[in-house]
Structure formats: C-alpha cells, structure tokens
Amino acid sequence: MSLRKNYLFTSESVSEGHPDKVCDRISDSIVDLFLGHMPEARVALETLATTNRVVLAGEVRGPETVSHEHMIETARLAIKDIGYDQEGFDWRKVRIECLVHSQSADIAVGVDAAGNKDEGAGDQGIMFGYACRETEELMPAPIFYSHRILKAMSDARRSGKANELLPDAKSQVTLQYEGGKPIGATKIVVSTQHVDGLDQRDVRAIVKPYIEAVMPPGWMCPDEGLFVNPTGRFVIGGPDGDTGLTGRKIIVDTYGGAAPHGGGAFSGKDPTKVDRSAAYMARYLAKNVVAAGLADRCTIQIAYAIGVADPMSFYVDLHGTGLVDEAKLERELPQMASLKPRGIREHLNLNRPIYARTSAYGHFGRAPERDGGFSWERTDLVSQLKSAFA
C-alpha cells in the first residue's frame, strides 16, 4: 500500500458464480472429497469451464475409493449449489470430462518424509501474509467491503429475496484515505447477471440497498459515484459468457492489491502445497502481530524450496508502524509456530475438508469456524506475543 497519507485505493471482488470462481469451487470441492476420505491425500487439480462443458485435470494421490465418477459428481453438485441451471450452463446437462491422473513419483519422493528427512515443501515459491487495522477483521477495507457486497447479494439470491439476480457478479470499491486511514467510498461498481426483461434502472434499484447495508455509516459513495451494470445488460453470464479457469483470481483471494502476493494460487491444492498452507500461516502470524498491538500493519514473507522442510527465508515488515523490533519478531515467531510444511499443517489443522468454503469471498478476513475452517484467522498467539515483547 502507498506510503502517502491522502489517496484513493480500489479493490475488486467476484462472486461464486464468476467463471473463474466456479472453477475454484469445483477444484476445492474435489480437494475436500479426497481429504474427507484420506487426510494425507495429495491433490493438485485444475478446472476449466465453458459453455456446458467442464474439464478436470491434475495429479492426485489418494484412496482408490475416489474414482473419476466421484470427482465428476462432486463437480456437478458444486455447480448446482452455486445455482447454475441456465441454458448455456446447467448443472444437469453440463458435460464433465475427468483427465486426473496419479501424482508424479518425482514430486512425491521430494515431498515425502523418509528416514531422518522431514516432509519437504510441495513446491518452491514465496508466500506473503498481511494484516492491518482498517477493519475489525484486520483486513484492508477496499477488498473487505467488495467481498461483503457480493456476499450480501448472494445471500439474498439464495434466500429468494432477490430472485432477479443470477450467480455471476463483480464488485469494485474505491475508498478515500486521509491521514493513511479510509474514511469513505468515492466510487462503487457492481455488475451482476440478471434475469431477462430488466433494464439498468431495475437492477440498480435491486442492488443499491444491499450496498448501502454493507458500507459503514457515512461511507456510501455519492449517487453519481455508484455504477451498476455499466454496460446496461448482463443476462448471459458465468462460463457460458466467459471461460473460467482455476487460480486466476489470486488478488481477489488475498488482499485486493493492498499487499504483495507470491503468485501461487490456493484453490485445488492440498495443504502440503506451501502456495496454500504457508500463505495461510503468513496471514495467521501477521494477524496475531497486529491483534497483539505490536503494529498497525504487518507484512510477512516466507520462501521455500521444493523438497526442503525449512524455509529459505522469513521476513517481517511493520511498515514503520511497529512498537517492537522486526528482527526480534523474525526470531520469535518461528518459535511460536513451526514454519515447516508439516508443522504448519499440524498447527493450523489443515488436513481436513474445509476448502470449498474458501473458494469465494476471500480466504482471509473470515471468522474461524468450529470444525476448523479458517483456522488461520485465529488470534491465539496474542498472549504469547505480548509476553515476549512486554
């Protein structure tokens, strides 16, 4: 995020019915399928979706009880749950092809624990985590409210309160920052798929109350700054309107551009893949640092090499807002939570079917759930951090 104190900043979100998010949901639903049968399963699965066609491809290592037919049925039920029963993309009629095969032995031998060798990282890469005080959830405000708008619209569609809305939608929120803090929206854009027969004014009247209910008091943009379906018509949507692929919305999934992202997607990957698990750990640590009152903003980077357990580097940046020494945080945090792939999975309890729910409306800024979902959003290191830096 900019070091300037007064500026505009914009983030976007996309709904569960966006073509790329349909693919993320299918891929993560299949990850859950495997982990539900075998917590140690390995999954790296990509999905492509277009007009009444879905292709599943990737590499897995899991029980033989999970067949191609099981994966196809899981994909079909995911599409049904999103709400697609349209002529160009219908959960009943969509043709689903499964090209998934066994994981490469070369990858497996590098990742698996053996003898004195601990489990290695599933790939090389860099992962980032971030937290700030802009919202109670310690998330950047533009992405947080972009997600909230679409989630409110989705809930209304699913409950029957807004039957005119269809699954595909996008939002974009531009906030004014003064003194480095957000004070309100200057522009909000929402594009949503809708039933035929509505004009732009109709859709605006349906959508506007949900936006107003989400934005904090006094934060709603001026009426002339609200853009709803700027093209005027959005009836053909989802994979029928635009091809979808797993992993193309990584900035939507993370911090909306307010913080760095290492580049690796999350969806479709089991938690041995550090693209996913280490990014969750980095968010967990950054959030706890801010929740403990040690800084107003925190960015953490972790780097890995494939097949190697220990990270290549660990970096903490408090952006000049810290009350403690960053070098000391770099020493203390790995003592509180292991940064090895196995340690991350065990600390956050990631080997469970909790991933389909992460596939839309952000992987971060969500409430921890009783079954372990969003465990990386816990703030259970706060007391340890306060003691270490008393």
Coordinates of C-alpha atoms in Angstrom, one line a residue:
M1 CA 0.0 0.0 0.0
S2 CA 1.2 3.5 -0.7
L3 CA 3.2 5.4 1.9
R4 CA 1.2 8.5 1.0
K5 CA -1.3 9.7 3.6
N6 CA -4.1 11.0 1.3
Y7 CA -5.0 9.0 -1.7
L8 CA -7.7 6.7 -3.4
F9 CA -7.3 3.0 -3.4
T10 CA -9.5 0.4 -5.2
S11 CA -10.1 -3.3 -4.8
E12 CA -12.4 -5.7 -6.6
S13 CA -14.2 -9.0 -5.8
V14 CA -16.1 -11.5 -7.9
S15 CA -18.9 -13.8 -6.8
E16 CA -19.1 -17.5 -6.5
G17 CA -20.8 -17.6 -9.9
H18 CA -17.9 -15.8 -11.8
P19 CA -16.5 -18.3 -14.3
D20 CA -13.1 -18.4 -12.5
K21 CA -14.7 -18.9 -9.1
V22 CA -16.9 -21.7 -10.4
C23 CA -13.6 -23.4 -11.3
D24 CA -12.1 -22.6 -7.9
R25 CA -15.1 -24.0 -6.2
I26 CA -15.0 -27.3 -8.2
S27 CA -11.3 -27.7 -7.6
D28 CA -11.6 -27.1 -3.9
S29 CA -14.7 -29.4 -3.6
I30 CA -12.6 -32.2 -5.0
V31 CA -9.7 -31.4 -2.6
D32 CA -12.3 -31.8 0.2
L33 CA -13.5 -35.0 -1.4
F34 CA -10.1 -36.5 -1.2
L35 CA -9.2 -35.2 2.3
G36 CA -12.6 -36.5 3.6
H37 CA -11.5 -40.0 2.5
M38 CA -7.9 -39.7 3.5
P39 CA -6.4 -36.7 5.3
E40 CA -3.0 -37.3 3.9
A41 CA -4.2 -37.3 0.3
R42 CA -2.3 -35.2 -2.3
V43 CA -4.3 -33.1 -4.8
A44 CA -3.3 -30.6 -7.4
L45 CA -6.4 -30.1 -9.5
E46 CA -7.3 -27.6 -12.2
T47 CA -10.7 -26.9 -13.7
L48 CA -11.7 -25.3 -17.0
A49 CA -15.3 -24.3 -17.6
T50 CA -17.0 -23.0 -20.7
T51 CA -20.5 -23.3 -22.3
N52 CA -22.0 -26.5 -20.8
R53 CA -18.5 -28.1 -20.6
V54 CA -16.2 -28.7 -17.6
V55 CA -12.7 -30.3 -17.8
L56 CA -10.9 -31.6 -14.7
A57 CA -7.1 -32.1 -14.9
G58 CA -4.4 -32.7 -12.4
E59 CA -2.4 -35.0 -10.2
V60 CA -3.6 -36.9 -7.1
R61 CA -2.5 -39.5 -4.7
G62 CA -5.3 -40.9 -2.6
P63 CA -7.6 -43.8 -2.0
E64 CA -8.9 -45.8 -4.9
T65 CA -12.4 -45.3 -3.5
V66 CA -12.3 -41.8 -5.0
S67 CA -12.9 -42.5 -8.7
H68 CA -13.3 -40.3 -11.7
E69 CA -17.1 -40.8 -11.4
H70 CA -16.9 -39.4 -7.8
M71 CA -15.0 -36.4 -9.0
I72 CA -17.4 -35.7 -11.8
E73 CA -20.4 -36.0 -9.4
T74 CA -18.7 -33.7 -6.9
A75 CA -18.2 -31.1 -9.7
R76 CA -21.8 -31.4 -10.8
L77 CA -23.1 -30.8 -7.2
A78 CA -20.8 -27.8 -6.8
I79 CA -22.3 -26.2 -9.9
K80 CA -25.8 -27.0 -8.6
D81 CA -25.0 -25.4 -5.3
I82 CA -23.8 -22.2 -7.0
G83 CA -27.1 -22.0 -8.7
Y84 CA -26.4 -22.7 -12.4
D85 CA -29.4 -24.1 -14.2
Q86 CA -29.3 -21.8 -17.3
E87 CA -29.5 -22.9 -20.9
G88 CA -25.8 -22.3 -21.5
F89 CA -24.6 -23.7 -18.2
D90 CA -26.9 -26.2 -16.5
W91 CA -25.7 -28.5 -13.7
R92 CA -27.8 -31.3 -15.1
K93 CA -26.7 -31.1 -18.7
V94 CA -23.1 -29.9 -18.4
R95 CA -20.6 -32.4 -19.9
I96 CA -17.8 -33.0 -17.4
E97 CA -14.5 -34.7 -18.5
C98 CA -12.1 -36.0 -16.0
L99 CA -8.4 -36.2 -17.0
V100 CA -7.0 -36.5 -13.5
H101 CA -4.1 -38.9 -13.0
S102 CA -1.7 -40.1 -10.4
Q103 CA 0.9 -37.8 -8.8
S104 CA 4.4 -37.8 -10.3
A105 CA 6.7 -40.1 -8.4
D106 CA 9.5 -37.5 -8.8
I107 CA 7.4 -34.9 -6.9
A108 CA 6.3 -37.4 -4.3
V109 CA 9.9 -38.5 -3.4
G110 CA 10.9 -34.9 -2.8
V111 CA 8.0 -34.1 -0.6
D112 CA 7.5 -37.2 1.4
A113 CA 9.2 -37.7 4.8
A114 CA 11.7 -40.6 4.8
G115 CA 14.2 -41.7 7.4
N116 CA 15.7 -38.6 9.0
K117 CA 14.3 -36.4 6.3
D118 CA 11.3 -34.3 7.3
E119 CA 8.4 -33.7 4.9
G120 CA 9.6 -31.2 2.3
A121 CA 7.7 -28.3 0.7
G122 CA 5.5 -29.3 -2.2
D123 CA 7.0 -26.6 -4.4
Q124 CA 9.4 -23.7 -4.4
G125 CA 8.0 -20.2 -4.1
I126 CA 7.4 -17.1 -2.0
M127 CA 4.3 -16.6 0.2
F128 CA 3.0 -13.4 1.8
G129 CA 0.7 -12.6 4.7
Y130 CA -0.7 -9.3 5.7
A131 CA -2.8 -7.6 8.4
C132 CA -3.8 -4.0 9.2
R133 CA -6.2 -2.1 11.4
E134 CA -8.6 -0.8 8.7
T135 CA -11.3 -3.2 9.7
E136 CA -12.2 -5.3 12.8
E137 CA -11.1 -8.4 10.9
L138 CA -7.7 -6.7 10.4
M139 CA -8.1 -6.7 6.6
P140 CA -7.7 -3.9 4.0
A141 CA -11.0 -2.1 3.8
P142 CA -11.4 -2.0 0.0
I143 CA -11.3 -5.7 -0.5
F144 CA -13.2 -6.4 2.6
Y145 CA -16.3 -4.4 1.6
S146 CA -16.0 -5.6 -2.0
H147 CA -16.4 -9.1 -0.7
R148 CA -19.2 -8.1 1.7
I149 CA -21.3 -6.5 -1.1
L150 CA -21.3 -9.6 -3.2
K151 CA -21.9 -11.9 -0.3
A152 CA -25.0 -9.9 0.7
M153 CA -26.3 -10.1 -2.8
S154 CA -25.6 -13.9 -3.0
D155 CA -27.4 -14.4 0.3
A156 CA -30.4 -12.5 -1.0
R157 CA -30.4 -14.5 -4.2
R158 CA -30.1 -17.9 -2.4
S159 CA -32.9 -17.0 0.1
G160 CA -35.3 -15.9 -2.6
K161 CA -35.4 -12.3 -1.6
A162 CA -33.7 -11.3 -4.9
N163 CA -34.8 -13.9 -7.5
E164 CA -34.0 -11.4 -10.3
L165 CA -30.3 -11.8 -9.6
L166 CA -28.2 -14.6 -11.1
P167 CA -24.9 -16.1 -9.9
D168 CA -22.3 -14.2 -11.9
A169 CA -21.3 -10.8 -10.4
K170 CA -18.4 -8.4 -9.8
S171 CA -17.9 -5.6 -7.4
Q172 CA -15.3 -2.8 -7.1
V173 CA -14.9 -0.4 -4.2
T174 CA -12.8 2.8 -4.3
L175 CA -12.0 4.3 -0.9
Q176 CA -10.7 7.8 0.1
Y177 CA -7.8 7.7 2.5
E178 CA -6.9 10.7 4.7
G179 CA -4.1 10.5 7.1
G180 CA -3.5 7.0 6.0
K181 CA -6.9 5.8 7.1
P182 CA -10.0 5.0 5.0
I183 CA -12.9 7.5 5.5
G184 CA -15.4 6.5 2.9
A185 CA -16.2 5.4 -0.7
T186 CA -15.9 7.7 -3.7
K187 CA -16.9 5.1 -6.3
I188 CA -18.6 1.7 -6.1
V189 CA -19.1 -0.5 -9.2
V190 CA -21.3 -3.6 -9.2
S191 CA -22.0 -5.7 -12.3
T192 CA -24.5 -8.6 -11.8
Q193 CA -26.0 -11.1 -14.0
H194 CA -29.8 -10.8 -14.0
V195 CA -33.0 -12.4 -15.5
D196 CA -34.1 -11.2 -18.9
G197 CA -36.6 -8.3 -19.0
L198 CA -34.9 -6.0 -16.5
D199 CA -33.3 -2.7 -17.6
Q200 CA -30.3 -1.0 -15.9
R201 CA -32.6 1.1 -13.6
D202 CA -34.3 -2.0 -12.4
V203 CA -31.1 -3.8 -11.5
R204 CA -29.8 -0.6 -9.8
A205 CA -32.9 -0.5 -7.6
I206 CA -32.5 -4.1 -6.6
V207 CA -28.7 -3.9 -5.8
K208 CA -28.4 -0.5 -4.1
P209 CA -30.0 -1.4 -0.8
Y210 CA -27.5 -4.3 -0.3
I211 CA -24.6 -2.0 -0.9
E212 CA -25.9 0.6 1.5
A213 CA -26.5 -2.1 4.2
V214 CA -22.9 -3.3 3.9
M215 CA -21.0 0.1 3.9
P216 CA -20.3 1.6 7.3
P217 CA -22.4 4.7 8.3
G218 CA -21.3 7.7 6.3
W219 CA -19.1 5.6 3.9
M220 CA -21.6 5.2 1.0
C221 CA -20.4 6.9 -2.2
P222 CA -22.4 9.8 -3.8
D223 CA -25.2 8.6 -6.0
E224 CA -23.3 9.7 -9.1
G225 CA -20.4 7.5 -8.0
L226 CA -22.4 4.3 -8.0
F227 CA -22.2 2.4 -11.2
V228 CA -24.5 -0.7 -11.5
N229 CA -24.2 -2.8 -14.7
P230 CA -22.4 0.0 -16.7
T231 CA -22.8 -1.9 -20.0
G232 CA -26.6 -1.9 -19.4
R233 CA -27.3 -5.6 -19.8
F234 CA -25.9 -8.7 -18.2
V235 CA -28.1 -11.7 -18.9
I236 CA -25.6 -14.2 -20.4
G237 CA -23.0 -14.9 -17.7
G238 CA -21.0 -17.5 -15.9
P239 CA -18.9 -20.0 -18.0
D240 CA -21.4 -19.5 -20.9
G241 CA -20.4 -15.9 -21.2
D242 CA -16.6 -16.3 -20.4
T243 CA -14.3 -19.2 -20.0
G244 CA -13.2 -19.9 -16.4
L245 CA -10.0 -21.4 -15.0
T246 CA -8.8 -22.3 -11.5
G247 CA -6.5 -19.8 -9.9
R248 CA -7.0 -16.7 -11.9
K249 CA -8.3 -14.6 -9.1
I250 CA -5.4 -14.6 -6.7
I251 CA -5.6 -10.9 -5.8
V252 CA -9.3 -11.2 -5.1
D253 CA -8.5 -14.2 -2.9
T254 CA -5.9 -12.3 -0.8
Y255 CA -5.7 -8.6 -0.1
G256 CA -7.1 -6.9 -3.1
G257 CA -3.7 -5.5 -4.2
A258 CA -3.1 -3.7 -0.8
A259 CA -0.3 -6.2 0.0
P260 CA 2.1 -8.4 -2.0
H261 CA 1.2 -11.8 -3.2
G262 CA 3.7 -14.5 -4.2
G263 CA 1.9 -15.6 -7.3
G264 CA 0.7 -19.1 -6.4
A265 CA -3.0 -19.8 -6.4
F266 CA -4.7 -21.6 -3.5
S267 CA -7.6 -23.5 -4.9
G268 CA -7.3 -27.1 -6.0
K269 CA -4.2 -27.7 -3.8
D270 CA -4.0 -29.9 -0.7
P271 CA -2.2 -28.3 2.3
T272 CA 1.2 -29.9 1.6
K273 CA 1.4 -27.3 -1.2
V274 CA 3.0 -24.3 0.5
D275 CA 1.4 -22.0 -2.0
R276 CA -1.6 -22.5 0.1
S277 CA -0.6 -23.6 3.6
A278 CA 2.4 -21.1 4.0
A279 CA 0.2 -18.2 2.8
Y280 CA -2.3 -19.2 5.5
M281 CA 0.5 -19.3 8.1
A282 CA 1.9 -15.9 7.0
R283 CA -1.6 -14.4 7.4
Y284 CA -2.0 -16.1 10.8
L285 CA 1.3 -14.7 12.1
A286 CA 0.7 -11.2 10.6
K287 CA -2.8 -11.0 12.1
N288 CA -1.6 -12.0 15.5
V289 CA 1.2 -9.4 15.4
V290 CA -1.4 -6.7 14.7
A291 CA -4.0 -8.1 17.1
A292 CA -1.4 -8.1 19.9
G293 CA -0.9 -4.3 19.4
L294 CA 2.7 -4.6 18.2
A295 CA 2.0 -2.8 14.9
D296 CA -0.8 -1.2 12.9
R297 CA 0.4 -3.0 9.7
C298 CA 2.4 -6.2 9.2
T299 CA 3.6 -8.0 6.1
I300 CA 5.3 -11.4 6.4
Q301 CA 7.2 -13.2 3.6
I302 CA 8.2 -16.9 3.7
A303 CA 10.2 -18.6 1.0
Y304 CA 10.6 -22.4 0.2
A305 CA 12.5 -24.8 -2.0
I306 CA 10.7 -27.9 -3.2
G307 CA 11.5 -31.0 -1.1
V308 CA 13.2 -28.9 1.7
A309 CA 11.4 -28.6 5.1
D310 CA 13.0 -25.4 6.5
P311 CA 12.1 -22.1 4.8
M312 CA 14.7 -20.4 2.8
S313 CA 13.9 -17.0 4.4
F314 CA 11.5 -15.4 6.8
Y315 CA 10.9 -11.6 6.7
V316 CA 8.7 -9.2 8.7
D317 CA 7.9 -5.6 7.7
L318 CA 5.9 -3.4 10.1
H319 CA 5.8 -0.5 7.6
G320 CA 7.1 2.0 10.2
T321 CA 4.1 1.3 12.5
G322 CA 5.8 -1.1 14.8
L323 CA 6.4 -0.8 18.5
V324 CA 8.9 -3.7 18.5
D325 CA 12.0 -4.7 16.7
E326 CA 11.2 -6.6 13.4
A327 CA 14.4 -8.7 13.7
K328 CA 13.2 -9.9 17.1
L329 CA 9.9 -10.8 15.6
E330 CA 11.7 -12.8 12.9
R331 CA 13.4 -14.8 15.7
E332 CA 10.4 -15.2 18.0
L333 CA 7.5 -16.0 15.6
P334 CA 9.0 -19.3 14.2
Q335 CA 9.4 -20.4 17.8
M336 CA 5.7 -20.0 18.4
A337 CA 4.5 -21.7 15.2
S338 CA 6.6 -24.1 13.1
L339 CA 7.2 -22.9 9.5
K340 CA 8.0 -26.4 8.2
P341 CA 5.2 -27.7 6.0
R342 CA 4.3 -30.5 8.4
G343 CA 4.4 -28.1 11.3
I344 CA 2.1 -25.6 9.5
R345 CA -0.5 -28.3 8.7
E346 CA -0.5 -29.6 12.3
H347 CA -0.6 -26.1 13.9
L348 CA -3.5 -25.0 11.8
N349 CA -5.0 -28.4 11.5
L350 CA -5.3 -28.2 7.7
N351 CA -5.7 -31.9 6.7
R352 CA -9.4 -31.8 6.7
P353 CA -12.2 -31.0 4.2
I354 CA -12.5 -27.2 4.8
Y355 CA -11.6 -25.7 1.5
A356 CA -14.7 -25.4 -0.7
R357 CA -15.9 -22.6 1.6
T358 CA -12.8 -20.6 0.9
S359 CA -13.3 -20.6 -2.9
A360 CA -15.3 -17.3 -2.9
Y361 CA -15.4 -14.1 -1.0
G362 CA -11.8 -14.3 0.2
H363 CA -9.5 -16.7 2.0
F364 CA -8.8 -14.1 4.7
G365 CA -10.9 -11.9 7.0
R366 CA -13.3 -14.7 7.7
A367 CA -14.4 -15.9 11.1
P368 CA -12.7 -19.1 12.4
E369 CA -15.3 -21.9 12.4
R370 CA -16.0 -24.7 14.9
D371 CA -14.9 -27.5 12.5
G372 CA -11.5 -25.8 11.9
G373 CA -12.4 -23.8 8.8
F374 CA -10.4 -20.6 8.6
S375 CA -8.2 -21.7 11.5
W376 CA -5.6 -19.3 10.2
E377 CA -7.8 -16.4 11.3
R378 CA -7.5 -17.3 15.0
T379 CA -5.6 -14.8 17.2
D380 CA -4.4 -17.4 19.8
L381 CA -0.8 -16.2 19.8
V382 CA -1.7 -12.7 21.1
S383 CA -0.9 -13.6 24.8
Q384 CA 2.5 -15.2 23.8
L385 CA 3.4 -12.2 21.7
K386 CA 2.5 -9.7 24.5
S387 CA 4.6 -11.7 26.9
A388 CA 7.6 -12.0 24.6
F389 CA 7.6 -8.2 23.9
A390 CA 6.4 -6.9 27.3

